[in-house]
mmCIF file of C-alpha atoms in Angstrom:
data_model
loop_
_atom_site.group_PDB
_atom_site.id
_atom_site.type_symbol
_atom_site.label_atom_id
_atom_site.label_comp_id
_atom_site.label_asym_id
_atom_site.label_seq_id
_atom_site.Cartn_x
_atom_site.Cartn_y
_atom_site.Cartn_z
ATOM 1 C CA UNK A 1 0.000 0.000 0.000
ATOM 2 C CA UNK A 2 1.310 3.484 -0.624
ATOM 3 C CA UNK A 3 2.906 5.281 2.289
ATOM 4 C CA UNK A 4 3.004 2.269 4.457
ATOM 5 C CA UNK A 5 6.089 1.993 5.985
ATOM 6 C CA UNK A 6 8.940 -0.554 4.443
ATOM 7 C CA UNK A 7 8.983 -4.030 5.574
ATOM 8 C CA UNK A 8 12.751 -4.668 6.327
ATOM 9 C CA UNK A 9 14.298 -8.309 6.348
ATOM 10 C CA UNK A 10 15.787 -9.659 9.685
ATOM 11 C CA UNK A 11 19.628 -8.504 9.295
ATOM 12 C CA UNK A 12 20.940 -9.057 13.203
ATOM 13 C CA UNK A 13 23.872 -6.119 12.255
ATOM 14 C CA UNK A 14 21.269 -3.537 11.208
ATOM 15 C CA UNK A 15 19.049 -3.770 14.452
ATOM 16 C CA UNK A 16 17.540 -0.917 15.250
ATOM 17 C CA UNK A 17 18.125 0.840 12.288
ATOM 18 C CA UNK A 18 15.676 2.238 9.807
ATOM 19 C CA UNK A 19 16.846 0.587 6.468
ATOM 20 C CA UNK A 20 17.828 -2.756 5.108
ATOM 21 C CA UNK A 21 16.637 -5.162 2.329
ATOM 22 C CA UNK A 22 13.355 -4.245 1.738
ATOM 23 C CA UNK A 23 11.277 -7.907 2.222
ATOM 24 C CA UNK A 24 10.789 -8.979 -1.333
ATOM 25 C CA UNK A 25 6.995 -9.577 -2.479
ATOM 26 C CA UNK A 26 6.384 -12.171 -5.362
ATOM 27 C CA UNK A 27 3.349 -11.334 -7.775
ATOM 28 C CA UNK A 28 2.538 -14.610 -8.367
ATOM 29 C CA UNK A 29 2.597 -15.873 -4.697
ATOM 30 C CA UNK A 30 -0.206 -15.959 -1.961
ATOM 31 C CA UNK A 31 0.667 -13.833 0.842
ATOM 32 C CA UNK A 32 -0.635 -14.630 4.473
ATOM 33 C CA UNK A 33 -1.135 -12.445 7.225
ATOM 34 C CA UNK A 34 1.655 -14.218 9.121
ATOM 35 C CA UNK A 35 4.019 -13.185 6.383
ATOM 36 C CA UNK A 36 4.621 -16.350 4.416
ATOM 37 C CA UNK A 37 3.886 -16.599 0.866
ATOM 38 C CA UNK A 38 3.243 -19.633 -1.117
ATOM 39 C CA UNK A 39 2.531 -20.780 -4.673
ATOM 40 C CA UNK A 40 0.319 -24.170 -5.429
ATOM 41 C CA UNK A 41 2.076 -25.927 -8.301
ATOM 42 C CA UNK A 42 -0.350 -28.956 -8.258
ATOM 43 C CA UNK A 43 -3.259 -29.019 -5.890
ATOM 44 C CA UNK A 44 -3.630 -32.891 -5.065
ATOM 45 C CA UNK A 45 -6.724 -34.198 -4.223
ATOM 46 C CA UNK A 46 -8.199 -35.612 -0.679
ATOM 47 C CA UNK A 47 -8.535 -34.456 3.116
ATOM 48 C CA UNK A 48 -6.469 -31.714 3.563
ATOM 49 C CA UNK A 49 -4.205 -32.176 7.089
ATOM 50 C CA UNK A 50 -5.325 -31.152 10.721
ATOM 51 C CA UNK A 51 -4.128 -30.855 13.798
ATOM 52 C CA UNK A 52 -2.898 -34.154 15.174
ATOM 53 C CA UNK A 53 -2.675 -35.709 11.520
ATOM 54 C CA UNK A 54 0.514 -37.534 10.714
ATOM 55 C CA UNK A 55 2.281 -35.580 7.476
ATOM 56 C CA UNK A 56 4.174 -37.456 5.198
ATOM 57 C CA UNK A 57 6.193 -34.845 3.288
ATOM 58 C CA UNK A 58 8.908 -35.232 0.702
ATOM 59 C CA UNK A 59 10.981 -31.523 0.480
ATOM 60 C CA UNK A 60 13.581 -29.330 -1.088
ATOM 61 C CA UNK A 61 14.815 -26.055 0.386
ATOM 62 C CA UNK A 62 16.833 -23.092 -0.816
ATOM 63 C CA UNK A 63 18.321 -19.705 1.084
ATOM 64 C CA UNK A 64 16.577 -17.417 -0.933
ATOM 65 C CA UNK A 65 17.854 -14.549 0.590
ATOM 66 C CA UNK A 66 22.034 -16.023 0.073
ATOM 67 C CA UNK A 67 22.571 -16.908 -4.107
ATOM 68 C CA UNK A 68 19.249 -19.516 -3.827
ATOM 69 C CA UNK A 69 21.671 -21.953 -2.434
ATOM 70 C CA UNK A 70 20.157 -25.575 -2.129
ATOM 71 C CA UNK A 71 20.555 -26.535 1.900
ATOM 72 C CA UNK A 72 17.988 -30.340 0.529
ATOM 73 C CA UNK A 73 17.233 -31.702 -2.398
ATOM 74 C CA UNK A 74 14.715 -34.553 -3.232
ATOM 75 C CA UNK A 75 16.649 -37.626 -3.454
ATOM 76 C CA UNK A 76 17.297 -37.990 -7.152
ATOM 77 C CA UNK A 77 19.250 -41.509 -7.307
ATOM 78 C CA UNK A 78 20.524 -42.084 -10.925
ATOM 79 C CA UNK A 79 19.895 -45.688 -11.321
ATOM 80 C CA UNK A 80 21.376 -48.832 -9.257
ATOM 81 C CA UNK A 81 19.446 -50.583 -6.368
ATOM 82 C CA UNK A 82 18.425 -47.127 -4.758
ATOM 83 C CA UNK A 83 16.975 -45.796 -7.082
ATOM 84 C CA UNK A 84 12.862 -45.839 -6.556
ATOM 85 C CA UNK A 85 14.018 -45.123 -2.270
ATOM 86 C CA UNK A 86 12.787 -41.543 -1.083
ATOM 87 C CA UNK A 87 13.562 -40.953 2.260
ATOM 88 C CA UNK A 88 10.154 -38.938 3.191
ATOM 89 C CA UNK A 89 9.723 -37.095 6.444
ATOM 90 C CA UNK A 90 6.864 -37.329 8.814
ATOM 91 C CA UNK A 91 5.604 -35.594 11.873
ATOM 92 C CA UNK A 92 2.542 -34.923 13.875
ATOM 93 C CA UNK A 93 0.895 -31.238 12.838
ATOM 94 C CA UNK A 94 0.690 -29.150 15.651
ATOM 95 C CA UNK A 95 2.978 -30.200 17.625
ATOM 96 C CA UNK A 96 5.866 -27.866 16.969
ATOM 97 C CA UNK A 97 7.688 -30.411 15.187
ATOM 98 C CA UNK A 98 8.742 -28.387 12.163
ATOM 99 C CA UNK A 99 9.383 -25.012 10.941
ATOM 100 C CA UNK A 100 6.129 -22.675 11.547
ATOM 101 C CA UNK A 101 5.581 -21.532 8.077
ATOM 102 C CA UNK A 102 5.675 -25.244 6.925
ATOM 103 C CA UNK A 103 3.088 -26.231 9.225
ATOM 104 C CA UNK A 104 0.915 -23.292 8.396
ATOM 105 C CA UNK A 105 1.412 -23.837 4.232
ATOM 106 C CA UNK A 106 0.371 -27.669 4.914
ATOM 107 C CA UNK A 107 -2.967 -26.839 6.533
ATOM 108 C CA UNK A 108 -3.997 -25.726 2.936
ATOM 109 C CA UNK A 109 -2.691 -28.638 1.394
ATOM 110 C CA UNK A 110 -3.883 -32.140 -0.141
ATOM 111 C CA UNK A 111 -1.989 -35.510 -0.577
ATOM 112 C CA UNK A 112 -0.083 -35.065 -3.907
ATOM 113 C CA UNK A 113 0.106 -31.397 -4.089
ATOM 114 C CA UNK A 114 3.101 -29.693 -4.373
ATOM 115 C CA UNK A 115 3.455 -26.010 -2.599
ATOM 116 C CA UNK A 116 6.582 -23.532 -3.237
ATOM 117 C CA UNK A 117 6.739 -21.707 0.251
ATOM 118 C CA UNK A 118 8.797 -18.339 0.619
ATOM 119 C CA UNK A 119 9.597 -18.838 4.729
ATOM 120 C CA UNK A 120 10.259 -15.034 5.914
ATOM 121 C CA UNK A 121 13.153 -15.360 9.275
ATOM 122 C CA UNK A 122 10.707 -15.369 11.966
ATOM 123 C CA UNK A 123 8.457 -18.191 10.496
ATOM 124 C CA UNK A 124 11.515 -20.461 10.246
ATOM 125 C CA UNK A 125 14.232 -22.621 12.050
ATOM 126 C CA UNK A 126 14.573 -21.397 15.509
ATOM 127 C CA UNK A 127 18.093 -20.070 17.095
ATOM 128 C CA UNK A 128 17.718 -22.360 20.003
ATOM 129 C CA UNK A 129 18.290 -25.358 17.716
ATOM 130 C CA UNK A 130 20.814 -24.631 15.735
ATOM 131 C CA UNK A 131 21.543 -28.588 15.194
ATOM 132 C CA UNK A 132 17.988 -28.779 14.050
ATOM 133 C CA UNK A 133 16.776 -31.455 16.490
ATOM 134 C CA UNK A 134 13.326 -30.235 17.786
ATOM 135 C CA UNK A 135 12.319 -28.278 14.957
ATOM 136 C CA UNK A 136 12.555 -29.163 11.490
ATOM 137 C CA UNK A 137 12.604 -30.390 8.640
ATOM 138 C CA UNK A 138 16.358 -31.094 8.805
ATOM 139 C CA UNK A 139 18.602 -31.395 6.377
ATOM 140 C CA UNK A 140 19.398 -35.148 5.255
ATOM 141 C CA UNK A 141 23.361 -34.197 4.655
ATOM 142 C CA UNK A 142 26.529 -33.007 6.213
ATOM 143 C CA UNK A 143 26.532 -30.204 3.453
ATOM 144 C CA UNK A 144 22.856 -29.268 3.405
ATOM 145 C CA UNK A 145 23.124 -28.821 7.329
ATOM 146 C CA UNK A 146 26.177 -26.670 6.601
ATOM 147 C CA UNK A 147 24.968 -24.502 4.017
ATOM 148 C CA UNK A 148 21.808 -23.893 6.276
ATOM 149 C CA UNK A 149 23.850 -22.696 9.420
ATOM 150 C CA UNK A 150 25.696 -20.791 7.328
ATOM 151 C CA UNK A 151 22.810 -18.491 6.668
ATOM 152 C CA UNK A 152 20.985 -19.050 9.795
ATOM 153 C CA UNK A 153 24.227 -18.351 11.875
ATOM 154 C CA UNK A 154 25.324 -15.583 9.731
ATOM 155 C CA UNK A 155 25.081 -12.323 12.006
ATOM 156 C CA UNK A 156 25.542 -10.513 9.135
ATOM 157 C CA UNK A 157 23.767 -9.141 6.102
ATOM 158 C CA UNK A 158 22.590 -11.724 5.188
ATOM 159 C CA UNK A 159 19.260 -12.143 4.300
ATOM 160 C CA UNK A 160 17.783 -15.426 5.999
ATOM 161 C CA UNK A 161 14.488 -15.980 3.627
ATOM 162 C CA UNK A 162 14.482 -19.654 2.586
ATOM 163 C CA UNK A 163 12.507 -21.499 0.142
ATOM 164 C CA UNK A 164 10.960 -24.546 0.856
ATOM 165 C CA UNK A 165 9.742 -26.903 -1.978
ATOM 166 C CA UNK A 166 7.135 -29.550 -0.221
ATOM 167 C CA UNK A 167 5.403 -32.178 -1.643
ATOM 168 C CA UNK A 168 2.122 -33.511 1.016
ATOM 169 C CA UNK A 169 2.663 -37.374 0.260
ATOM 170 C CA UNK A 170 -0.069 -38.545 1.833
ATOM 171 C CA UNK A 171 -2.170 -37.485 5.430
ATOM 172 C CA UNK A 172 -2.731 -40.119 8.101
ATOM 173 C CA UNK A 173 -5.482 -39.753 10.599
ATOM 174 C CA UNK A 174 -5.356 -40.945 13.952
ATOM 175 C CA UNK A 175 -7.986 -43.477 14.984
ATOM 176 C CA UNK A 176 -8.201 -45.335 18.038
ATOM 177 C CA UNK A 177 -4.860 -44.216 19.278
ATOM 178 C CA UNK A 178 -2.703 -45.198 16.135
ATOM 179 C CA UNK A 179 -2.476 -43.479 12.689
ATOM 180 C CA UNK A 180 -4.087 -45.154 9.661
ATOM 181 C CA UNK A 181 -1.977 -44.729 6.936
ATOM 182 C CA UNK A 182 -3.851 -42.605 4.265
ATOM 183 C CA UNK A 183 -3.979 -43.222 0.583
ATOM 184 C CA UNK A 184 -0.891 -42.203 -0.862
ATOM 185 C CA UNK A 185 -1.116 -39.544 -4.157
ATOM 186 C CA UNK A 186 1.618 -40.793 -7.080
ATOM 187 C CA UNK A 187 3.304 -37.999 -9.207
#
């Protein structure tokens, strides 16, 4: 809106101050009004997840905000005996298990849809797990892990926007005190 005052990225060296990177808004994104923005590349189809659902997610990410360096990237075996094995991640929604803007862009979701979400700093990993233990998702390498602290530990100018690619697998609902695994959506 014109004359509202300039949304500045988190930049821990230019607390305080009144300029910085102005946070970047895409055109062809959703915004929300928690600040993350997200584009639907295929919608899926089936019960979208709730709290206390079991996710099954498969997921790339990128710092945005540092040369759109990859930090994960979808296990893309060339051939041999590996080659159909994804390593997926699940977790419980609502339960704090990953990132917040992840959980908030998969509420939205359906089993086989694929979401690009822009995750602005304070929607992402948290400082008090930098080893990406309680909060996730977390990166599946030595290097991905590496090139994610770099930006997240960076007290710098950087710019700590990251850029997760997530694909909802499949939703499983809880019944009778254990999960019932929910129809799975092929590509």
């Amino acid at each position: 809106a014109a004359g509202a005052p300039a949304v500045f990225e988190t930049a821990p060296a230019l607390t305080g101050k009144d300029y910085g990177k102005i946070r970047t808004t895409y055109p062809d994104f959703t915004s929300t009004p928690s600040g993350i923005q997200y584009k639907d590349r295929r919608t899926g189809s089936g019960p979208s997840p709730e709290t206390g659902d079991r996710c099954v997610i498969d997921w790339e990410g990128y710092t945005v905000g540092y040369y759109g360096r990859p930090f994960q990237l979808k296990n893309k075996v060339k051939g041999g005996a590996f080659a159909d094995d994804i390593d997926l991640t699940r977790f419980v929604l609502g339960r704090g298990e990953m990132v917040p803007a992840l959980e908030e862009a998969l509420r939205g979701m359906k089993p086989g849809g694929i979401r690009q979400v822009i995750v602005p700093p304070e929607l992402g990993y948290p400082e008090s797990d930098p080893g990406h233990k309680k909060v996730g998702p977390k990166p599946k390498t030595f290097s991905g892990q590496r090139a994610l602290n770099f930006v997240l530990e960076n007290k710098g100018l950087i710019d700590k926007t990251l850029l997760i690619n997530v694909t909802l697998v499949r939703v499983d609902k809880m019944v009778d005190g254990a999960f019932v695994i929910g129809k799975k959506i092929q590509e």
